[in-house]
PDB file of C-alpha atoms in Angstrom:
ATOM      1  CA  MET A 613      20.920  -4.119 -27.342  1.00 88.00           C
ATOM      2  CA  ALA A 614      19.517  -1.188 -25.388  1.00 91.00           C
ATOM      3  CA  PHE A 615      17.374  -0.196 -22.396  1.00 92.00           C
ATOM      4  CA  ASN A 616      14.931   2.539 -23.381  1.00 94.00           C
ATOM      5  CA  VAL A 617      13.544   4.992 -20.810  1.00 94.00           C
ATOM      6  CA  ALA A 618      10.990   7.622 -21.883  1.00 93.00           C
ATOM      7  CA  LEU A 619       9.368   9.836 -19.227  1.00 93.00           C
ATOM      8  CA  TYR A 620       6.937  12.549 -20.370  1.00 91.00           C
ATOM      9  CA  GLN A 621       6.117  15.649 -18.322  1.00 86.00           C
ATOM     10  CA  PRO A 622       4.877  19.200 -19.019  1.00 82.00           C
ATOM     11  CA  SER A 623       8.257  20.737 -18.200  1.00 77.00           C
ATOM     12  CA  GLY A 624      10.136  18.558 -20.702  1.00 79.00           C
ATOM     13  CA  ASN A 625      10.640  14.924 -21.637  1.00 86.00           C
ATOM     14  CA  ILE A 626      13.378  12.620 -20.375  1.00 90.00           C
ATOM     15  CA  TRP A 627      14.545  10.119 -22.991  1.00 90.00           C
ATOM     16  CA  ALA A 628      17.459   7.669 -23.077  1.00 92.00           C
ATOM     17  CA  MET A 629      18.364   4.746 -25.312  1.00 92.00           C
ATOM     18  CA  THR A 630      22.050   3.776 -25.515  1.00 89.00           C
ATOM     19  CA  GLU A 631      23.081   0.721 -27.510  1.00 90.00           C
ATOM     20  CA  ARG A 632      25.574  -1.471 -25.658  1.00 91.00           C
ATOM     21  CA  GLY A 633      27.759  -4.474 -26.441  1.00 90.00           C
ATOM     22  CA  SER A 634      27.204  -8.076 -25.394  1.00 88.00           C
ATOM     23  CA  LYS A 635      29.458  -7.672 -22.342  1.00 89.00           C
ATOM     24  CA  SER A 636      26.823  -5.447 -20.737  1.00 92.00           C
ATOM     25  CA  LEU A 637      24.117  -8.156 -20.865  1.00 93.00           C
ATOM     26  CA  VAL A 638      23.326 -10.209 -17.757  1.00 95.00           C
ATOM     27  CA  ARG A 639      20.182 -12.343 -17.713  1.00 94.00           C
ATOM     28  CA  ASN A 640      18.606 -15.360 -16.055  1.00 91.00           C
ATOM     29  CA  SER A 641      15.122 -16.821 -15.639  1.00 87.00           C
ATOM     30  CA  LYS A 642      13.998 -13.962 -13.343  1.00 88.00           C
ATOM     31  CA  SER A 643      15.788 -10.816 -14.511  1.00 94.00           C
ATOM     32  CA  LEU A 644      17.539  -9.036 -17.376  1.00 96.00           C
ATOM     33  CA  TRP A 645      20.189  -6.309 -17.064  1.00 97.00           C
ATOM     34  CA  ILE A 646      21.797  -4.152 -19.758  1.00 96.00           C
ATOM     35  CA  GLY A 647      24.558  -2.051 -18.217  1.00 94.00           C
ATOM     36  CA  ASN A 648      23.273  -0.437 -15.027  1.00 94.00           C
ATOM     37  CA  SER A 649      19.593  -0.800 -15.988  1.00 97.00           C
ATOM     38  CA  GLY A 650      17.459  -3.878 -15.615  1.00 97.00           C
ATOM     39  CA  LEU A 651      14.135  -5.444 -14.821  1.00 97.00           C
ATOM     40  CA  GLY A 652      12.784  -8.523 -13.075  1.00 96.00           C
ATOM     41  CA  TRP A 653       9.800  -9.955 -11.225  1.00 95.00           C
ATOM     42  CA  SER A 654       9.784  -9.504  -7.435  1.00 93.00           C
ATOM     43  CA  ASN A 655       7.014 -10.015  -4.845  1.00 93.00           C
ATOM     44  CA  GLY A 656       4.312 -10.331  -7.487  1.00 94.00           C
ATOM     45  CA  GLY A 657       5.322  -7.229  -9.428  1.00 97.00           C
ATOM     46  CA  LEU A 658       7.653  -6.154 -12.219  1.00 97.00           C
ATOM     47  CA  GLU A 659      10.472  -3.894 -10.990  1.00 97.00           C
ATOM     48  CA  LEU A 660      12.693  -1.792 -13.226  1.00 97.00           C
ATOM     49  CA  GLU A 661      15.819   0.048 -12.122  1.00 97.00           C
ATOM     50  CA  PHE A 662      17.593   2.438 -14.444  1.00 97.00           C
ATOM     51  CA  GLU A 663      20.742   4.527 -14.530  1.00 96.00           C
ATOM     52  CA  GLU A 664      21.027   6.173 -17.920  1.00 94.00           C
ATOM     53  CA  THR A 665      22.065   9.337 -19.758  1.00 91.00           C
ATOM     54  CA  ALA A 666      19.208  11.505 -21.010  1.00 89.00           C
ATOM     55  CA  LEU A 667      19.829  12.872 -24.477  1.00 82.00           C
ATOM     56  CA  PRO A 668      19.524  16.616 -25.165  1.00 75.00           C
ATOM     57  CA  TRP A 669      15.937  17.576 -26.048  1.00 60.00           C
ATOM     58  CA  PRO A 670      15.513  20.213 -28.776  1.00 53.00           C
ATOM     59  CA  GLY A 671      14.235  23.468 -27.318  1.00 51.00           C
ATOM     60  CA  HIS A 672      14.561  22.249 -23.732  1.00 52.00           C
ATOM     61  CA  ARG A 673      17.913  20.753 -22.708  1.00 56.00           C
ATOM     62  CA  LEU A 674      21.228  21.286 -24.436  1.00 58.00           C
ATOM     63  CA  MET A 675      23.445  18.902 -22.449  1.00 71.00           C
ATOM     64  CA  PRO A 676      23.161  15.173 -21.653  1.00 80.00           C
ATOM     65  CA  ARG A 677      22.203  14.405 -18.048  1.00 87.00           C
ATOM     66  CA  ARG A 678      22.647  11.301 -15.925  1.00 91.00           C
ATOM     67  CA  PHE A 679      19.500  10.165 -14.172  1.00 94.00           C
ATOM     68  CA  THR A 680      18.452   7.246 -11.998  1.00 96.00           C
ATOM     69  CA  GLY A 681      15.157   5.799 -10.930  1.00 97.00           C
ATOM     70  CA  ARG A 682      12.918   2.872 -10.206  1.00 98.00           C
ATOM     71  CA  ILE A 683       9.563   1.718 -11.572  1.00 97.00           C
ATOM     72  CA  ARG A 684       7.310  -0.864  -9.960  1.00 98.00           C
ATOM     73  CA  LEU A 685       4.373  -2.319 -11.867  1.00 98.00           C
ATOM     74  CA  GLU A 686       1.812  -4.334  -9.884  1.00 98.00           C
ATOM     75  CA  PRO A 687      -0.600  -6.284 -12.148  1.00 98.00           C
ATOM     76  CA  GLU A 688      -4.337  -6.224 -11.514  1.00 96.00           C
ATOM     77  CA  PHE A 689      -4.482  -9.418 -13.591  1.00 96.00           C
ATOM     78  CA  LEU A 690      -2.393 -11.319 -16.145  1.00 96.00           C
ATOM     79  CA  HIS A 691      -3.307 -12.426 -19.666  1.00 96.00           C
ATOM     80  CA  LEU A 692      -1.380 -15.628 -20.361  1.00 94.00           C
ATOM     81  CA  LYS A 693      -2.094 -16.078 -24.087  1.00 94.00           C
ATOM     82  CA  PRO A 694       0.183 -14.517 -26.739  1.00 95.00           C
ATOM     83  CA  PHE A 695      -1.046 -13.712 -30.261  1.00 95.00           C
ATOM     84  CA  GLU A 696       0.716 -14.461 -33.550  1.00 94.00           C
ATOM     85  CA  LEU A 697       0.762 -11.431 -35.846  1.00 94.00           C
ATOM     86  CA  ASP A 698       1.569 -13.299 -39.063  1.00 92.00           C
ATOM     87  CA  ALA A 699       0.508 -16.579 -40.615  1.00 90.00           C
ATOM     88  CA  ASP A 700       3.946 -18.173 -40.177  1.00 92.00           C
ATOM     89  CA  GLY A 701       4.233 -17.334 -36.482  1.00 93.00           C
ATOM     90  CA  ARG A 702       7.411 -15.321 -36.949  1.00 96.00           C
ATOM     91  CA  HIS A 703       6.128 -12.359 -34.948  1.00 96.00           C
ATOM     92  CA  VAL A 704       4.335 -12.598 -31.613  1.00 96.00           C
ATOM     93  CA  TRP A 705       2.567 -10.025 -29.448  1.00 96.00           C
ATOM     94  CA  TRP A 706       1.725 -10.734 -25.798  1.00 96.00           C
ATOM     95  CA  PRO A 707      -0.413  -8.313 -23.722  1.00 96.00           C
ATOM     96  CA  LEU A 708       0.808  -9.903 -20.492  1.00 96.00           C
ATOM     97  CA  VAL A 709      -0.411  -7.197 -18.082  1.00 97.00           C
ATOM     98  CA  PRO A 710      -3.483  -5.439 -19.522  1.00 97.00           C
ATOM     99  CA  GLN A 711      -4.102  -3.442 -16.317  1.00 97.00           C
ATOM    100  CA  ALA A 712      -1.771  -2.532 -13.462  1.00 97.00           C
ATOM    101  CA  ARG A 713      -0.860   0.056 -10.860  1.00 97.00           C
ATOM    102  CA  LEU A 714       2.417   1.874 -11.334  1.00 97.00           C
ATOM    103  CA  LYS A 715       4.837   3.764  -9.113  1.00 97.00           C
ATOM    104  CA  VAL A 716       7.612   5.802 -10.744  1.00 97.00           C
ATOM    105  CA  GLU A 717      10.608   7.250  -8.896  1.00 97.00           C
ATOM    106  CA  CYS A 718      13.222   9.373 -10.687  1.00 96.00           C
ATOM    107  CA  ASP A 719      15.657  12.010  -9.486  1.00 94.00           C
ATOM    108  CA  LEU A 720      14.755  14.328 -12.405  1.00 90.00           C
ATOM    109  CA  LEU A 721      10.982  14.274 -11.875  1.00 92.00           C
ATOM    110  CA  PRO A 722       9.213  17.009  -9.871  1.00 90.00           C
ATOM    111  CA  GLY A 723       8.473  15.665  -6.405  1.00 92.00           C
ATOM    112  CA  GLY A 724      10.596  12.608  -7.147  1.00 94.00           C
ATOM    113  CA  GLY A 725       7.936  10.718  -9.113  1.00 94.00           C
ATOM    114  CA  TRP A 726       4.255   9.813  -9.438  1.00 94.00           C
ATOM    115  CA  GLU A 727       1.747   6.949  -9.296  1.00 96.00           C
ATOM    116  CA  GLY A 728      -0.917   5.889 -11.776  1.00 95.00           C
ATOM    117  CA  GLU A 729      -2.264   3.100 -13.992  1.00 95.00           C
ATOM    118  CA  ALA A 730      -0.153   1.016 -16.351  1.00 96.00           C
ATOM    119  CA  TYR A 731      -0.022  -1.627 -19.080  1.00 97.00           C
ATOM    120  CA  HIS A 732       2.741  -4.041 -20.103  1.00 97.00           C
ATOM    121  CA  ASP A 733       3.141  -6.130 -23.253  1.00 96.00           C
ATOM    122  CA  LEU A 734       5.883  -7.869 -25.224  1.00 94.00           C
ATOM    123  CA  ASN A 735       6.746  -8.155 -28.907  1.00 94.00           C
ATOM    124  CA  PHE A 736       9.225 -10.755 -30.095  1.00 94.00           C
ATOM    125  CA  GLY A 737      10.040 -12.632 -33.262  1.00 95.00           C
ATOM    126  CA  SER A 738      12.534 -14.522 -35.401  1.00 96.00           C
ATOM    127  CA  ARG A 739      12.920 -11.885 -38.139  1.00 95.00           C
ATOM    128  CA  PRO A 740      13.321  -8.093 -38.300  1.00 94.00           C
ATOM    129  CA  LEU A 741       9.976  -6.271 -38.342  1.00 94.00           C
ATOM    130  CA  GLU A 742      10.731  -4.574 -41.650  1.00 94.00           C
ATOM    131  CA  SER A 743      11.170  -7.995 -43.320  1.00 95.00           C
ATOM    132  CA  ASP A 744       7.472  -8.830 -42.983  1.00 96.00           C
ATOM    133  CA  PHE A 745       5.552  -5.607 -42.175  1.00 96.00           C
ATOM    134  CA  THR A 746       5.083  -2.345 -44.026  1.00 97.00           C
ATOM    135  CA  SER A 747       3.370  -0.577 -41.095  1.00 96.00           C
ATOM    136  CA  TRP A 748       1.120  -0.946 -38.092  1.00 95.00           C
ATOM    137  CA  ASP A 749      -1.092   1.033 -35.743  1.00 98.00           C
ATOM    138  CA  TRP A 750      -1.577   0.026 -32.108  1.00 98.00           C
ATOM    139  CA  ALA A 751      -3.683   1.577 -29.350  1.00 98.00           C
ATOM    140  CA  ARG A 752      -4.574   0.733 -25.748  1.00 98.00           C
ATOM    141  CA  GLY A 753      -7.041   2.350 -23.357  1.00 97.00           C
ATOM    142  CA  ARG A 754      -9.005   1.667 -20.161  1.00 96.00           C
ATOM    143  CA  ALA A 755     -12.723   1.206 -20.834  1.00 94.00           C
ATOM    144  CA  GLN A 756     -15.784   0.986 -18.644  1.00 91.00           C
ATOM    145  CA  GLY A 757     -16.548  -2.159 -16.695  1.00 87.00           C
ATOM    146  CA  GLU A 758     -12.899  -2.783 -15.699  1.00 90.00           C
ATOM    147  CA  LYS A 759     -11.987  -3.646 -19.274  1.00 95.00           C
ATOM    148  CA  THR A 760      -8.973  -2.685 -21.346  1.00 97.00           C
ATOM    149  CA  PHE A 761      -9.380  -2.181 -25.102  1.00 98.00           C
ATOM    150  CA  VAL A 762      -6.422  -3.006 -27.349  1.00 97.00           C
ATOM    151  CA  LEU A 763      -6.442  -2.326 -31.101  1.00 98.00           C
ATOM    152  CA  TYR A 764      -3.870  -3.740 -33.537  1.00 95.00           C
ATOM    153  CA  ASP A 765      -3.763  -3.093 -37.288  1.00 96.00           C
ATOM    154  CA  ALA A 766      -0.783  -4.539 -39.142  1.00 95.00           C
ATOM    155  CA  LYS A 767      -0.065  -4.427 -42.872  1.00 96.00           C
ATOM    156  CA  MET A 768       2.131  -7.239 -44.194  1.00 95.00           C
ATOM    157  CA  ARG A 769       4.587  -7.031 -47.075  1.00 95.00           C
ATOM    158  CA  ASN A 770       2.664  -9.827 -48.813  1.00 93.00           C
ATOM    159  CA  GLY A 771      -0.375  -7.532 -48.973  1.00 94.00           C
ATOM    160  CA  LYS A 772      -2.344  -9.190 -46.172  1.00 94.00           C
ATOM    161  CA  LYS A 773      -3.669  -7.389 -43.097  1.00 94.00           C
ATOM    162  CA  ARG A 774      -3.899  -8.429 -39.452  1.00 94.00           C
ATOM    163  CA  THR A 775      -6.540  -6.659 -37.366  1.00 95.00           C
ATOM    164  CA  LEU A 776      -7.201  -7.308 -33.681  1.00 96.00           C
ATOM    165  CA  GLY A 777      -9.819  -5.625 -31.524  1.00 97.00           C
ATOM    166  CA  LEU A 778      -9.757  -7.032 -28.002  1.00 97.00           C
ATOM    167  CA  ALA A 779     -11.433  -6.383 -24.669  1.00 97.00           C
ATOM    168  CA  LEU A 780      -9.315  -7.793 -21.824  1.00 97.00           C
ATOM    169  CA  SER A 781     -10.651  -8.208 -18.304  1.00 96.00           C
ATOM    170  CA  ALA A 782      -9.854 -10.234 -15.189  1.00 95.00           C
ATOM    171  CA  GLY A 783     -10.899 -13.890 -15.100  1.00 92.00           C
ATOM    172  CA  ARG A 784     -11.991 -14.065 -18.738  1.00 91.00           C
ATOM    173  CA  ASP A 785     -10.515 -14.965 -22.107  1.00 92.00           C
ATOM    174  CA  ALA A 786      -9.848 -12.107 -24.503  1.00 95.00           C
ATOM    175  CA  GLU A 787     -13.112 -10.906 -26.036  1.00 96.00           C
ATOM    176  CA  ALA A 788     -13.130  -9.909 -29.704  1.00 96.00           C
ATOM    177  CA  ILE A 789     -14.919  -6.597 -30.226  1.00 95.00           C
ATOM    178  CA  GLU A 790     -16.566  -5.379 -33.410  1.00 94.00           C
ATOM    179  CA  LEU A 791     -14.514  -2.530 -34.781  1.00 97.00           C
ATOM    180  CA  PRO A 792     -15.797   0.441 -36.792  1.00 97.00           C
ATOM    181  CA  SER A 793     -13.860   1.836 -39.743  1.00 96.00           C
ATOM    182  CA  ARG A 794     -10.451   3.412 -39.280  1.00 97.00           C
ATOM    183  CA  VAL A 795     -10.037   7.181 -39.345  1.00 96.00           C
ATOM    184  CA  SER A 796      -6.844   9.070 -40.178  1.00 96.00           C
ATOM    185  CA  LEU A 797      -5.056  11.129 -37.552  1.00 95.00           C
ATOM    186  CA  PRO A 798      -3.137  14.334 -38.412  1.00 93.00           C
ATOM    187  CA  ARG A 799       0.291  13.819 -39.924  1.00 92.00           C
ATOM    188  CA  GLY A 800       3.365  14.247 -37.764  1.00 90.00           C
ATOM    189  CA  ALA A 801       6.200  16.644 -38.533  1.00 92.00           C
ATOM    190  CA  TRP A 802       7.973  13.872 -40.492  1.00 93.00           C
ATOM    191  CA  GLY A 803       4.854  12.988 -42.478  1.00 94.00           C
ATOM    192  CA  ILE A 804       3.842   9.841 -40.575  1.00 94.00           C
ATOM    193  CA  ARG A 805       0.046   9.501 -40.593  1.00 90.00           C
ATOM    194  CA  GLY A 806      -1.567   7.121 -38.139  1.00 94.00           C
ATOM    195  CA  ASN A 807      -5.070   5.664 -38.136  1.00 97.00           C
ATOM    196  CA  ILE A 808      -7.443   4.559 -35.395  1.00 98.00           C
ATOM    197  CA  HIS A 809     -10.873   2.931 -35.309  1.00 98.00           C
ATOM    198  CA  CYS A 810     -13.725   5.300 -34.477  1.00 98.00           C
ATOM    199  CA  ASP A 811     -17.536   5.206 -34.615  1.00 98.00           C
ATOM    200  CA  GLU A 812     -18.977   6.711 -37.793  1.00 95.00           C
ATOM    201  CA  THR A 813     -20.817   9.439 -35.850  1.00 93.00           C
ATOM    202  CA  ALA A 814     -17.692  10.598 -33.969  1.00 96.00           C
ATOM    203  CA  ARG A 815     -14.177  11.812 -34.641  1.00 96.00           C
ATOM    204  CA  PRO A 816     -10.926  10.897 -32.874  1.00 97.00           C
ATOM    205  CA  SER A 817      -8.827  13.673 -31.353  1.00 96.00           C
ATOM    206  CA  ARG A 818      -5.179  13.877 -30.346  1.00 95.00           C
ATOM    207  CA  SER A 819      -4.616  15.503 -26.948  1.00 94.00           C
ATOM    208  CA  ARG A 820      -0.812  15.234 -26.929  1.00 94.00           C
ATOM    209  CA  ARG A 821       1.975  14.058 -29.196  1.00 93.00           C
ATOM    210  CA  LEU A 822       4.637  12.168 -27.234  1.00 94.00           C
ATOM    211  CA  GLU A 823       7.018  10.977 -29.967  1.00 94.00           C
ATOM    212  CA  ASP A 824       7.365  12.189 -33.546  1.00 94.00           C
ATOM    213  CA  THR A 825      10.192  10.604 -35.563  1.00 93.00           C
ATOM    214  CA  PRO A 826      10.812   9.771 -39.245  1.00 94.00           C
ATOM    215  CA  PHE A 827       9.383   6.248 -38.779  1.00 95.00           C
ATOM    216  CA  TYR A 828       7.424   6.213 -35.499  1.00 96.00           C
ATOM    217  CA  THR A 829       4.881   8.297 -33.597  1.00 96.00           C
ATOM    218  CA  ARG A 830       3.298   7.972 -30.161  1.00 97.00           C
ATOM    219  CA  SER A 831       0.343  10.068 -29.009  1.00 97.00           C
ATOM    220  CA  LEU A 832      -2.464  10.365 -26.494  1.00 97.00           C
ATOM    221  CA  VAL A 833      -5.690   9.981 -28.481  1.00 98.00           C
ATOM    222  CA  GLU A 834      -9.397   9.917 -27.693  1.00 98.00           C
ATOM    223  CA  THR A 835     -11.692   7.835 -29.861  1.00 98.00           C
ATOM    224  CA  THR A 836     -15.218   6.418 -29.699  1.00 98.00           C
ATOM    225  CA  LEU A 837     -15.880   2.668 -29.804  1.00 97.00           C
ATOM    226  CA  GLY A 838     -19.422   1.339 -29.535  1.00 95.00           C
ATOM    227  CA  GLY A 839     -20.621   4.702 -28.261  1.00 96.00           C
ATOM    228  CA  GLU A 840     -18.002   4.847 -25.503  1.00 96.00           C
ATOM    229  CA  ARG A 841     -15.378   7.589 -25.498  1.00 97.00           C
ATOM    230  CA  VAL A 842     -11.997   6.021 -24.684  1.00 98.00           C
ATOM    231  CA  LYS A 843      -8.641   7.675 -23.935  1.00 97.00           C
ATOM    232  CA  MET A 844      -5.852   5.658 -25.529  1.00 98.00           C
ATOM    233  CA  VAL A 845      -2.098   5.587 -26.041  1.00 98.00           C
ATOM    234  CA  HIS A 846      -1.625   5.271 -29.811  1.00 98.00           C
ATOM    235  CA  GLU A 847       1.454   4.271 -31.798  1.00 98.00           C
ATOM    236  CA  THR A 848       2.220   4.139 -35.522  1.00 98.00           C
ATOM    237  CA  LEU A 849       5.256   2.358 -36.951  1.00 97.00           C
ATOM    238  CA  ASP A 850       6.279   2.771 -40.599  1.00 97.00           C
ATOM    239  CA  CYS A 851       8.567  -0.186 -41.290  1.00 96.00           C
ATOM    240  CA  THR A 852       9.358   0.969 -44.828  1.00 95.00           C
ATOM    241  CA  ARG A 853      10.723   4.209 -43.394  1.00 94.00           C
ATOM    242  CA  LEU A 854      12.598   2.243 -40.706  1.00 93.00           C
ATOM    243  CA  ALA A 855      14.412   0.257 -43.411  1.00 93.00           C
ATOM    244  CA  ASN A 856      15.356   3.393 -45.370  1.00 92.00           C
ATOM    245  CA  PRO A 857      19.184   3.797 -45.377  1.00 91.00           C
ATOM    246  CA  PHE A 858      18.916   7.561 -44.785  1.00 91.00           C
ATOM    247  CA  VAL A 859      16.730   7.012 -41.710  1.00 89.00           C
ATOM    248  CA  ARG A 860      19.132   4.390 -40.387  1.00 89.00           C
ATOM    249  CA  MET A 861      21.971   6.916 -40.674  1.00 88.00           C
ATOM    250  CA  MET A 862      19.988   9.204 -38.345  1.00 85.00           C
ATOM    251  CA  LEU A 863      19.428   6.597 -35.612  1.00 83.00           C
ATOM    252  CA  PRO A 864      22.768   7.121 -33.777  1.00 80.00           C
ATOM    253  CA  PHE A 865      21.712  10.704 -32.983  1.00 77.00           C
ATOM    254  CA  ARG A 866      18.904   9.308 -30.806  1.00 79.00           C
ATOM    255  CA  MET A 867      20.561   5.953 -30.021  1.00 78.00           C
ATOM    256  CA  PRO A 868      24.249   6.530 -29.219  1.00 81.00           C
ATOM    257  CA  ARG A 869      26.458   3.458 -28.971  1.00 78.00           C
ATOM    258  CA  ASN A 870      28.668   2.326 -26.114  1.00 77.00           C
ATOM    259  CA  THR A 871      30.150  -1.004 -27.184  1.00 64.00           C
ATOM    260  CA  ARG A 872      32.868  -0.960 -24.532  1.00 65.00           C
ATOM    261  CA  SER A 873      30.462  -1.990 -21.781  1.00 58.00           C
TER     262      SER A 873
END
């Protein structure tokens, strides 16, 4: 188990994900802690506290650094309906907080932190992802009219596809939106190519690449849906790559283990 912290900034990213043993886990109905990092609901918001070791970042930092901080997420509204991603209900996605305000505090950030908008969802299931999926693309962005667009495209190992295009807004059920065709994004350094829906008369563009790994990418992307230009966080997961033994041998370099705590 691990608590992942990823903070992106122009001067260099801060990234930590240390696997820990079962002795480090403390949880109840209101909170969950792994080592010295945890999260829980308090006064109508989700609060996260972290004390982790940032891994060296190629071309930026050469030594691990301890860092601490706090994140508070205050929902603008909640979406209380999860979605099954496969026919057997083994994998579930829940966009619990489609829109929120966020305050980040961290001792390594310039000025001590920042404030902005946020989103929070959950994925959970009874089987490993790579057992049932070959890949998926996901994207989320704030649209006009106080709506949040969420796009989900999953490819199953049985050959079936699961596509979701949702508009989420306060006081309403999720609204299915008509999606245009998918368009390929540029390949990452490890060859991962993502896709995103975009109107036929437009082209998507990537403004910043946040993560680029052998099996996963995360980027800031702009696309056009129904004539509206939308800025989105986009992720691609290649589950076939994730299951590759060579890739699994590389994981401890980004996910060190501390089973003593």
